[in-house]
Coordinates of C-alpha atoms in Angstrom, one line a residue:
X21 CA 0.0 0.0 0.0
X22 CA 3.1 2.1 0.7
X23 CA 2.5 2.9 -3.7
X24 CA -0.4 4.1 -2.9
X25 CA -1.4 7.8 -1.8
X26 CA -4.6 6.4 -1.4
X27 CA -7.6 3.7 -2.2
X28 CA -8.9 5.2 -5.5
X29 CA -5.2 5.7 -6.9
X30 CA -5.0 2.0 -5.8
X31 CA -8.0 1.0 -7.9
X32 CA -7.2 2.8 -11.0
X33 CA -4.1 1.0 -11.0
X34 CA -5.3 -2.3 -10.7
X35 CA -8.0 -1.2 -13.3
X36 CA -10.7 -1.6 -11.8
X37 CA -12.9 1.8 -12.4
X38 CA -15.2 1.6 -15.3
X39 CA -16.6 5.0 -13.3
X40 CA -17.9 6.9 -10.6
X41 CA -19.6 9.8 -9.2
X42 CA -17.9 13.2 -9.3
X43 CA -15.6 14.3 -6.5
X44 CA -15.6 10.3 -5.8
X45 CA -11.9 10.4 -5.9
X46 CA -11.1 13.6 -3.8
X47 CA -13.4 12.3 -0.6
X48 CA -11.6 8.9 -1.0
X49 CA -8.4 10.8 -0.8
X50 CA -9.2 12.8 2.2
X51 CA -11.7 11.3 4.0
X52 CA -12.1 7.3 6.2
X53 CA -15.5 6.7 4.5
X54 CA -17.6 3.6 5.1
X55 CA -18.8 1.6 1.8
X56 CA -20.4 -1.4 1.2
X57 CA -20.9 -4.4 -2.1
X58 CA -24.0 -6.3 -2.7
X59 CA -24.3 -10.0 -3.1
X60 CA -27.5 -11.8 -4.1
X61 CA -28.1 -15.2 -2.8
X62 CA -29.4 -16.7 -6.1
X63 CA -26.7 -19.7 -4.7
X64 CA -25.3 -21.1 -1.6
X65 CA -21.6 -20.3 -2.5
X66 CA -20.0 -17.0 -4.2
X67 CA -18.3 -17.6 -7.8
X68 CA -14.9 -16.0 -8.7
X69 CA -16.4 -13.7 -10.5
X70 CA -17.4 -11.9 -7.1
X71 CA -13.6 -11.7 -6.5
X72 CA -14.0 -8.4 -8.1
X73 CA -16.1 -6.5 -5.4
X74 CA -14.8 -8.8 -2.7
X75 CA -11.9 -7.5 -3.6
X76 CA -12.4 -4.1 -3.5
X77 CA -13.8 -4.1 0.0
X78 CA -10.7 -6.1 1.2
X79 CA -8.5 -3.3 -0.5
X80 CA -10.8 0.1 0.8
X81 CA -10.4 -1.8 4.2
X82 CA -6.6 -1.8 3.9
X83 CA -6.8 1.4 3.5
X84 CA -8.5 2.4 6.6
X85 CA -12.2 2.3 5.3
X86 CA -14.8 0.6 6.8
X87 CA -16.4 -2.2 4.6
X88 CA -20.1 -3.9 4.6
X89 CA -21.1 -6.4 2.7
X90 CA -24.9 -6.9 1.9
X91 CA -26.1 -9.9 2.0
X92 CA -29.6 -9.6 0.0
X93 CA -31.5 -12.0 1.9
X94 CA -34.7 -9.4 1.0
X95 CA -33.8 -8.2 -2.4
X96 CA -32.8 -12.0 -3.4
X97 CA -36.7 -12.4 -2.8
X98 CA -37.5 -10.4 -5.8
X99 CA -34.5 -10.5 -8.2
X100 CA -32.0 -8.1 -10.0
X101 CA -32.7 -7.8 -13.6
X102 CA -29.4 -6.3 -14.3
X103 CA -27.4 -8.2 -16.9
X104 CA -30.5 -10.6 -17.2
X105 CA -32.4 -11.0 -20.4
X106 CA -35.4 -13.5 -18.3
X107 CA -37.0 -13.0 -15.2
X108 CA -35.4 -15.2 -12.7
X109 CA -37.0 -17.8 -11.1
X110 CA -38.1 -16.6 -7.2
X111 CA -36.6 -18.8 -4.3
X112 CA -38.1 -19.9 -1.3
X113 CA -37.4 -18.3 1.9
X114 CA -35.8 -21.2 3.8
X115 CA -33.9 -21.6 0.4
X116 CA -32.4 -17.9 0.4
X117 CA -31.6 -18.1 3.8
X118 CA -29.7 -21.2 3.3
X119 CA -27.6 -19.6 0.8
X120 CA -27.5 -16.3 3.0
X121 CA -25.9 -18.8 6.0
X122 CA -22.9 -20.4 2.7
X123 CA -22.2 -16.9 1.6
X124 CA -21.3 -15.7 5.0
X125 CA -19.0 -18.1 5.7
X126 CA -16.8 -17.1 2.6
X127 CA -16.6 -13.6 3.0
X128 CA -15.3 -14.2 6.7
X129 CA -12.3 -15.5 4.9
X130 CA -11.3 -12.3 3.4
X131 CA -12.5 -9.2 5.4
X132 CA -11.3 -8.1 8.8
X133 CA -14.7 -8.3 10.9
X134 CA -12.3 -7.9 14.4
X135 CA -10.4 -4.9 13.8
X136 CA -10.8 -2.4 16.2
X137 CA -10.4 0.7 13.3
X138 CA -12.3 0.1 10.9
X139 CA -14.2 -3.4 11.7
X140 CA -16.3 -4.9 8.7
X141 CA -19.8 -5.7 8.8
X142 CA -22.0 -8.5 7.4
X143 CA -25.8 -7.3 7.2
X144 CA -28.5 -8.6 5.5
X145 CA -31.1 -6.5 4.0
X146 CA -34.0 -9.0 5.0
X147 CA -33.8 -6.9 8.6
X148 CA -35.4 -3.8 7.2
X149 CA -36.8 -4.9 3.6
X150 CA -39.1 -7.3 5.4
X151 CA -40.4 -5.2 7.6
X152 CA -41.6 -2.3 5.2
X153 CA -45.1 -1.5 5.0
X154 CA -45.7 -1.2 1.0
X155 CA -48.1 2.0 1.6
X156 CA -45.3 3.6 3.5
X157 CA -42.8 2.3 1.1
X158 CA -44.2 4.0 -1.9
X159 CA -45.1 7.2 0.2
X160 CA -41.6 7.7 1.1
X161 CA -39.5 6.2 -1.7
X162 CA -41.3 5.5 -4.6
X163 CA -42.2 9.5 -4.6
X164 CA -38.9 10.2 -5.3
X165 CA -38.3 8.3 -8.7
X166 CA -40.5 8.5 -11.9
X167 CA -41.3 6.4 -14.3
X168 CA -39.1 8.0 -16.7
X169 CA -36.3 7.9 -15.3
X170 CA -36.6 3.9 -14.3
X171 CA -37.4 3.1 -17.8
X172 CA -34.2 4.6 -19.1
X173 CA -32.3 2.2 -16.9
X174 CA -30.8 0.1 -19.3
X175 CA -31.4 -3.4 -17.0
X176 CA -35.0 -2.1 -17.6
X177 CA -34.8 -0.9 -21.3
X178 CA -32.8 -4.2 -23.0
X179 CA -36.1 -6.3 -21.3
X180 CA -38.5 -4.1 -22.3
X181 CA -37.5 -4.8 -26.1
X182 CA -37.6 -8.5 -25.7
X183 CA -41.1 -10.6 -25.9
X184 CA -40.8 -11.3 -22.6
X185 CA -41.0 -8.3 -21.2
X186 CA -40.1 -7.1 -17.6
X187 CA -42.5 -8.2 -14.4
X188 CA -43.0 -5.1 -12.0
X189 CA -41.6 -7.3 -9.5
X190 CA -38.2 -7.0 -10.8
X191 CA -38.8 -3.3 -12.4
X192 CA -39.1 -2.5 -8.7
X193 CA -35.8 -3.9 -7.8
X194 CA -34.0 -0.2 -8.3
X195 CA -36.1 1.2 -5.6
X196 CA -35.3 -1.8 -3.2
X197 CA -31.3 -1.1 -4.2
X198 CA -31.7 2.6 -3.3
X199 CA -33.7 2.1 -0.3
X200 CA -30.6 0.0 0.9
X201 CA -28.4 2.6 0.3
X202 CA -30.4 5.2 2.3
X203 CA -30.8 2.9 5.3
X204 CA -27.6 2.0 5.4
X205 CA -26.3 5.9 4.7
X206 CA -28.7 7.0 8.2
X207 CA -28.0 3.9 10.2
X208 CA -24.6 2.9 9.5
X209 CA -23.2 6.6 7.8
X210 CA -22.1 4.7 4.8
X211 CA -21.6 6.8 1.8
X212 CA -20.2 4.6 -0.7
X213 CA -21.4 1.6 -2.9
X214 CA -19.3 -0.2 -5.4
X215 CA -20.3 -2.9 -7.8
X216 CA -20.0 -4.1 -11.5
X217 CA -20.7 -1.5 -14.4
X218 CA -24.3 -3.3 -14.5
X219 CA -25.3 -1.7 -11.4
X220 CA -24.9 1.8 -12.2
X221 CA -28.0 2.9 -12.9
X222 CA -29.1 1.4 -9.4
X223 CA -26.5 2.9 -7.7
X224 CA -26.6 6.3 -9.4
X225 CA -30.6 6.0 -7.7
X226 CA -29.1 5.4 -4.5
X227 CA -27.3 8.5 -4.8
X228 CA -30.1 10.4 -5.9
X229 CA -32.4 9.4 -3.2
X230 CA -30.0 10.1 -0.3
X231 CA -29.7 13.5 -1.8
X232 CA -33.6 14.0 -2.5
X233 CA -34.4 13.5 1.3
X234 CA -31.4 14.7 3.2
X235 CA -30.1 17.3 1.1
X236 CA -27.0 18.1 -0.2
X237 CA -23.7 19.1 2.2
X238 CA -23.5 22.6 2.8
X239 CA -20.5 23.3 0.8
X240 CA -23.4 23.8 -2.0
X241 CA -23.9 22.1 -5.5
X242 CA -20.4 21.1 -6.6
X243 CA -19.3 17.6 -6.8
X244 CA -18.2 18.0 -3.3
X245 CA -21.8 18.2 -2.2
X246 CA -22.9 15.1 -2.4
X247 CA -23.4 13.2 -0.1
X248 CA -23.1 9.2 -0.9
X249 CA -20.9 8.2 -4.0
X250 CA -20.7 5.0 -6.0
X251 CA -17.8 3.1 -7.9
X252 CA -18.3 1.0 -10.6
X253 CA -16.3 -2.0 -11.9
X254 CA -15.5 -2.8 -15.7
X255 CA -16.7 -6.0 -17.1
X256 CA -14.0 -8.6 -16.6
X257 CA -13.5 -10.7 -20.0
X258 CA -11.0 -12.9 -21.4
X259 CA -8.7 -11.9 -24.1
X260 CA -10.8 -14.2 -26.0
X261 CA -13.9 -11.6 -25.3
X262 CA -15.6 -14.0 -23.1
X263 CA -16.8 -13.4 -19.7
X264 CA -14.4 -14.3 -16.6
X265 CA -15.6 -17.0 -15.0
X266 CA -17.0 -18.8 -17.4
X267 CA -16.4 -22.2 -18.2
X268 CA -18.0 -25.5 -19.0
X269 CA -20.6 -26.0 -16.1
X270 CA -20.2 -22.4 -14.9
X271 CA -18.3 -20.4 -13.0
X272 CA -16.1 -22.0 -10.9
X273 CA -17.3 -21.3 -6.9
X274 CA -15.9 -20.6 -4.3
X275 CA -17.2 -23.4 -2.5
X276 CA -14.6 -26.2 -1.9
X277 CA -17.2 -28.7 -1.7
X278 CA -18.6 -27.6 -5.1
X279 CA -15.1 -26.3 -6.3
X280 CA -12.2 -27.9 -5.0
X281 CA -8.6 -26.0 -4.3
X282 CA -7.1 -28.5 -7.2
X283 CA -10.0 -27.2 -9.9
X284 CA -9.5 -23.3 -8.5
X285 CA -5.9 -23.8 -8.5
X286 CA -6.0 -25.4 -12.0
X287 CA -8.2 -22.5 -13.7
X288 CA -5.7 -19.7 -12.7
X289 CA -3.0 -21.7 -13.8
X290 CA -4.7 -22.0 -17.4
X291 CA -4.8 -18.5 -17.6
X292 CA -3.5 -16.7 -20.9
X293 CA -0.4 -14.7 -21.1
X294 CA -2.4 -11.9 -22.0
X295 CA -5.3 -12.5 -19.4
X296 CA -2.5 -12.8 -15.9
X297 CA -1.0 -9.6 -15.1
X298 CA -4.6 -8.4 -15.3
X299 CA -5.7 -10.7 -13.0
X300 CA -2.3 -10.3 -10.8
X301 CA -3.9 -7.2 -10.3
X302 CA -7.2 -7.9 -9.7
X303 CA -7.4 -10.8 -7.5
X304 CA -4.1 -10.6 -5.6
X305 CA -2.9 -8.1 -2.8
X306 CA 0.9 -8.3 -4.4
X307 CA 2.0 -5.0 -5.0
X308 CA 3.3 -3.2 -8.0
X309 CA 6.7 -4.4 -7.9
X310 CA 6.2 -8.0 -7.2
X311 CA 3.3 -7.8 -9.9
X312 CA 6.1 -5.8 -12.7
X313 CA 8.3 -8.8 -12.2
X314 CA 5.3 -11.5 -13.1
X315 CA 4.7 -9.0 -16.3
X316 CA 8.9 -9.2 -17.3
X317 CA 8.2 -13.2 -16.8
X318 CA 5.8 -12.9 -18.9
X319 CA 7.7 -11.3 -21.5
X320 CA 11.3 -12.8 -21.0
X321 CA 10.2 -16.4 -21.0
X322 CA 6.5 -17.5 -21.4
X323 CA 6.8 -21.0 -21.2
X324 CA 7.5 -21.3 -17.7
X325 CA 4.3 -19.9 -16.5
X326 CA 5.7 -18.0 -13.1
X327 CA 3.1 -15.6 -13.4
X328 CA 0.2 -18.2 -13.8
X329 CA 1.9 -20.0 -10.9
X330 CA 2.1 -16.9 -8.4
X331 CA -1.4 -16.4 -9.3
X332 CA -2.9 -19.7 -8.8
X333 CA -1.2 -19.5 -5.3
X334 CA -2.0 -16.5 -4.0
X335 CA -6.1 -17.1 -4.7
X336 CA -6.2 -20.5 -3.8
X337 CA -4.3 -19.6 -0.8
X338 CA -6.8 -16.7 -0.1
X339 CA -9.9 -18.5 -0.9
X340 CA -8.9 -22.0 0.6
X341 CA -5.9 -20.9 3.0
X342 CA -2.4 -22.6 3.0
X343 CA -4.0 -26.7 4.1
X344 CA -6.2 -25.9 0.5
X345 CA -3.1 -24.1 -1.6
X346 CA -1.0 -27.4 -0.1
X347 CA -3.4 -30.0 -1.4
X348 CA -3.9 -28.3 -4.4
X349 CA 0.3 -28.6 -5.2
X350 CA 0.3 -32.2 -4.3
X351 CA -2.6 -33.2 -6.6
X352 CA -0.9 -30.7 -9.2
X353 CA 2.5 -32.3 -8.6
X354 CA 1.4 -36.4 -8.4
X355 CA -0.6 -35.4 -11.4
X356 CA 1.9 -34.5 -13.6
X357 CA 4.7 -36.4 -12.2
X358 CA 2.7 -39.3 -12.9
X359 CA 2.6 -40.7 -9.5
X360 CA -1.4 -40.7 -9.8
X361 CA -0.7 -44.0 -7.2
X362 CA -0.5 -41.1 -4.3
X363 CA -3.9 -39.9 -5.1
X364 CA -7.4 -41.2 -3.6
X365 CA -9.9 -42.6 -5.4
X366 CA -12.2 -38.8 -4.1
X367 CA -9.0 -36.9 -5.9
X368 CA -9.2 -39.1 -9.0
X369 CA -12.8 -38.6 -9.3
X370 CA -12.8 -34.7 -8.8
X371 CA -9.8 -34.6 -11.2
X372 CA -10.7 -36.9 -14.1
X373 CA -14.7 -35.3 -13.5
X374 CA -14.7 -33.8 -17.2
X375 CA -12.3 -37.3 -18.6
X376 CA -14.4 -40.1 -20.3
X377 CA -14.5 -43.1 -18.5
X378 CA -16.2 -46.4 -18.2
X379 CA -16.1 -49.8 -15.7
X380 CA -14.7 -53.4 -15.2
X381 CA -16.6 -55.7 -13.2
X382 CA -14.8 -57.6 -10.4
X383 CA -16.0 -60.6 -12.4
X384 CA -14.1 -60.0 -15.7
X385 CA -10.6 -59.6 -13.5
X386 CA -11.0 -62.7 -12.0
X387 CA -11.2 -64.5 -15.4
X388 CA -8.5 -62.7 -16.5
X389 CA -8.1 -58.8 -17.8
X390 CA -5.0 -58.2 -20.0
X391 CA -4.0 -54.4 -20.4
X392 CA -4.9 -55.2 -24.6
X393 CA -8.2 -56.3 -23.7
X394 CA -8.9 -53.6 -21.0
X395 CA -8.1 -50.6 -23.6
X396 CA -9.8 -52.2 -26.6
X397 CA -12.7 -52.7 -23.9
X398 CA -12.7 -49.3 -23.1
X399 CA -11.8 -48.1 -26.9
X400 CA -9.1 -46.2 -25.9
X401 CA -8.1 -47.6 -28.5
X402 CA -9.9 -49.2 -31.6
X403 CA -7.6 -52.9 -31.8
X404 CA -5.1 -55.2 -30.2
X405 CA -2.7 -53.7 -33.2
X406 CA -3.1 -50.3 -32.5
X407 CA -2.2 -51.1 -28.3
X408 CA 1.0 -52.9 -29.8
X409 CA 1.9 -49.9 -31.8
X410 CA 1.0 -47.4 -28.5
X411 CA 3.0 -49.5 -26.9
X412 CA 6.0 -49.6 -29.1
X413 CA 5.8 -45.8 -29.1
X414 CA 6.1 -45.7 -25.5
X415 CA 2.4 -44.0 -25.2
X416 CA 0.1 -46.0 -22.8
X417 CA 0.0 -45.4 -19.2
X418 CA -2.2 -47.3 -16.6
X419 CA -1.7 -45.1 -13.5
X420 CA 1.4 -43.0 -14.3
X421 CA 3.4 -46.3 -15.0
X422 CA 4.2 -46.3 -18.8
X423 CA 3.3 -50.1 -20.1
X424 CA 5.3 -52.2 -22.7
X425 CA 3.4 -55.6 -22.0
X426 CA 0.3 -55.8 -23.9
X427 CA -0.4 -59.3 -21.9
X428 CA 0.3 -57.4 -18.4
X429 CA -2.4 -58.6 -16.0
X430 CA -4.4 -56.2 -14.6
X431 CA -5.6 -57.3 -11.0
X432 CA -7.7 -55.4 -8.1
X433 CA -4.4 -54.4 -7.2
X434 CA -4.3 -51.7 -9.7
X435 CA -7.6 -49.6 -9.1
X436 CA -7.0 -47.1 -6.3
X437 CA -8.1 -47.6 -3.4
X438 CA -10.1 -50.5 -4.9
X439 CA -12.0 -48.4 -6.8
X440 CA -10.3 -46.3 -9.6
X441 CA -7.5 -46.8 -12.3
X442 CA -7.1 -44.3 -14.2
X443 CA -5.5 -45.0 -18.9
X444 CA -3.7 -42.4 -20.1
X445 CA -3.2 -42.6 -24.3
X446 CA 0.0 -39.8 -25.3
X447 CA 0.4 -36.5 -23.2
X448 CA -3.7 -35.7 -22.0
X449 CA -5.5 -38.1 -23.1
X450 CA -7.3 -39.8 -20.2
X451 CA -9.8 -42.4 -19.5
X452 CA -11.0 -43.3 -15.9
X453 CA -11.8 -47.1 -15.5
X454 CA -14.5 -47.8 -11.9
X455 CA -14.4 -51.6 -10.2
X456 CA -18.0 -52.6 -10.2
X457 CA -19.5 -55.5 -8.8

């Protein structure tokens, strides 16, 4: 932080400011605010794609601000339109709650909620949302925004064009978004709310309402005067154009139970030369100089992947802390060391989850199962001749041990843990074999 003057100089930096409200920059570099980030239960774990504002809390923090993160255990009950082209489907209340209880747990892991400064705060938005009167609510709120100006929101306006159409019950979100804003601006004296570009129409009506009712600051109209701000992220893609995150079967979570350290671990290490000083900046705490060597390693010699490496530790270790980062390496490094022997059959499994695969029963080994016969069985490959010619090219694996005997037994011996034995044809090409009954 020491290359810092202050958090906004921070953020620009690390290229995170698609924009923000004017004199946002000069309060941030004079001023301890407190700010708060969003986050919709729609599931019981985060995605990495939440990095982004979790990671600007943890770095306004750092800088002395106090942080809150919103859990939307009342807006989840209705449902952001932003970035959506359907209406979502509505969730129960035992099921949002759930989710509210899984998402706690993971932003515990990377805000400060003991300090004695500038502690962070969990709330939930369920403890006043629930509790509104609707009469009162429209009275009060809804008086302040027009019809107008909501359907120039552009989360409004792209649904609006489809078939489909809008519901009320998400075109009301806006007015649930700003009404957290002003509750949280008179009970907690926040005055900041960051979030992805696709948010800043809500949070410009945030703004806007805490002005309408209390005012502006008495140093008159300027930028100056106002009296809540908002920050807005870019939209994080690939150098491929696609969104971050994405990947077959979604986003990778957060969730080691859903995710596991090996599969984080592995998608940072994937990540293009183009794509990791990028994300050096965004989802790491390293600091300029540390990240300027990654970027030279980069340069200088590509094919050694330090930069990927750094940044697949650092998050993993940050996500899953150093027991997650450790069995990450192991199952990295018996992996590709081919000592797959040292794995268990739940590490095969959450490996191989995306590698073809098929089953032996404990029947056919007694009668006899040659290494020929398994991989034609399996069609790794199509014929007894092409195994001899795999063979002779020194390509077929059965558990990290490269095979020359086509007649080779294989025995219970050989599945992992009694369960698993994992083929591998050339350089990637596996095929996970399961013991049956």
């Amino acid at each position: 932080m020491a290359h810092f003057q202050n958090v906004f100089e921070e953020l620009k930096w690390r290229g995170v400011v698609f924009d923000s409200t004017p004199g946002a920059a000069e309060v941030l570099a004079s001023e301890k605010v407190t700010c708060y980030a969003g986050f919709d239960p729609t599931a019981k774990s985060l995605h990495i794609g939440n990095l982004v504002p979790i990671m600007g809390l943890v770095r306004m923090q750092r800088h002395g601000h106090s942080p809150i993160a919103i859990v939307g255990g009342g807006t989840g009950m209705i449902g952001d339109p932003s970035g959506r082209s359907e209406e979502r489907q509505l969730l129960t209340p035992l099921h949002i709650e759930e989710n509210v209880a899984g998402i706690r747990g993971q932003l515990e892991r990377f805000l400060d909620f003991d300090s004695k400064s500038n502690r962070a705060r969990l709330i939930n938005n369920a403890d006043w949302l629930l509790k509104t009167r609707l009469i009162e609510f429209l009275r009060d709120i809804g008086k302040h925004f027009t019809v107008n100006q909501m359907l120039g929101r552009e989360s409004v306006r792209s649904r609006i064009d489809r078939d489909s159409g809008i519901s009320y019950t998400e075109f009301s979100y806006m007015l649930l978004q700003a009404y957290d804003f002003l509750k949280l601006y008179e009970d907690h004296g926040c005055t900041f709310q960051m979030g992805g570009s696709d948010q800043w129409g809500n949070i410009l009506g945030g703004v806007d309402l805490i002005r309408r009712v209390h005012g502006t600051l008495p140093q008159g109209d300027g930028p100056g005067a106002n009296r809540a701000h908002g920050i807005v992220y870019p939209l994080i893609t690939t150098a491929a154009g696609e969104k971050f995150g994405k990947s077959v079967g979604g986003a990778p979570t957060l969730d080691p139970n859903e995710t596991s350290p090996y599969r984080l671990y592995q998608f940072f290490l994937n990540a293009a030369d183009q794509d990791v000083v990028k994300y050096l900046k965004l989802f790491t705490l390293l600091e300029p100089p540390a990240i300027a060597e990654m970027e030279e390693a980069v340069r200088a010699e590509p094919k050694k992947r330090e930069a990927q490496n750094r940044l697949a530790e650092e998050v993993t270790r940050m996500i899953h802390g150093t027991d997650g980062l450790d069995k990450a390496r192991r199952v990295t490094h018996s992996l590709f060391g081919d000592d797959i022997s040292a794995l268990s059959a739940s590490e095969l499994e959450d490996v191989f989850a995306d590698a073809p695969g098929g089953q032996v029963s404990r029947t056919g080994l007694e009668d006899g199962l040659t290494v020929q016969s398994l991989v034609v069985g399996q069609q790794v490959c199509k014929s007894g001749g092409e195994v001899r010619r795999l063979l002779a090219q020194g390509g077929l694996y059965l558990n990290g041990e490269r095979i020359q005997d086509p007649q080779r037994r294989v025995t219970v011996d050989d599945f992992i843990d009694g369960q698993l034995l994992v083929l591998r044809r050339g350089a990637k090409n596996y095929h996970l074999v399961r013991l049956v009954e």
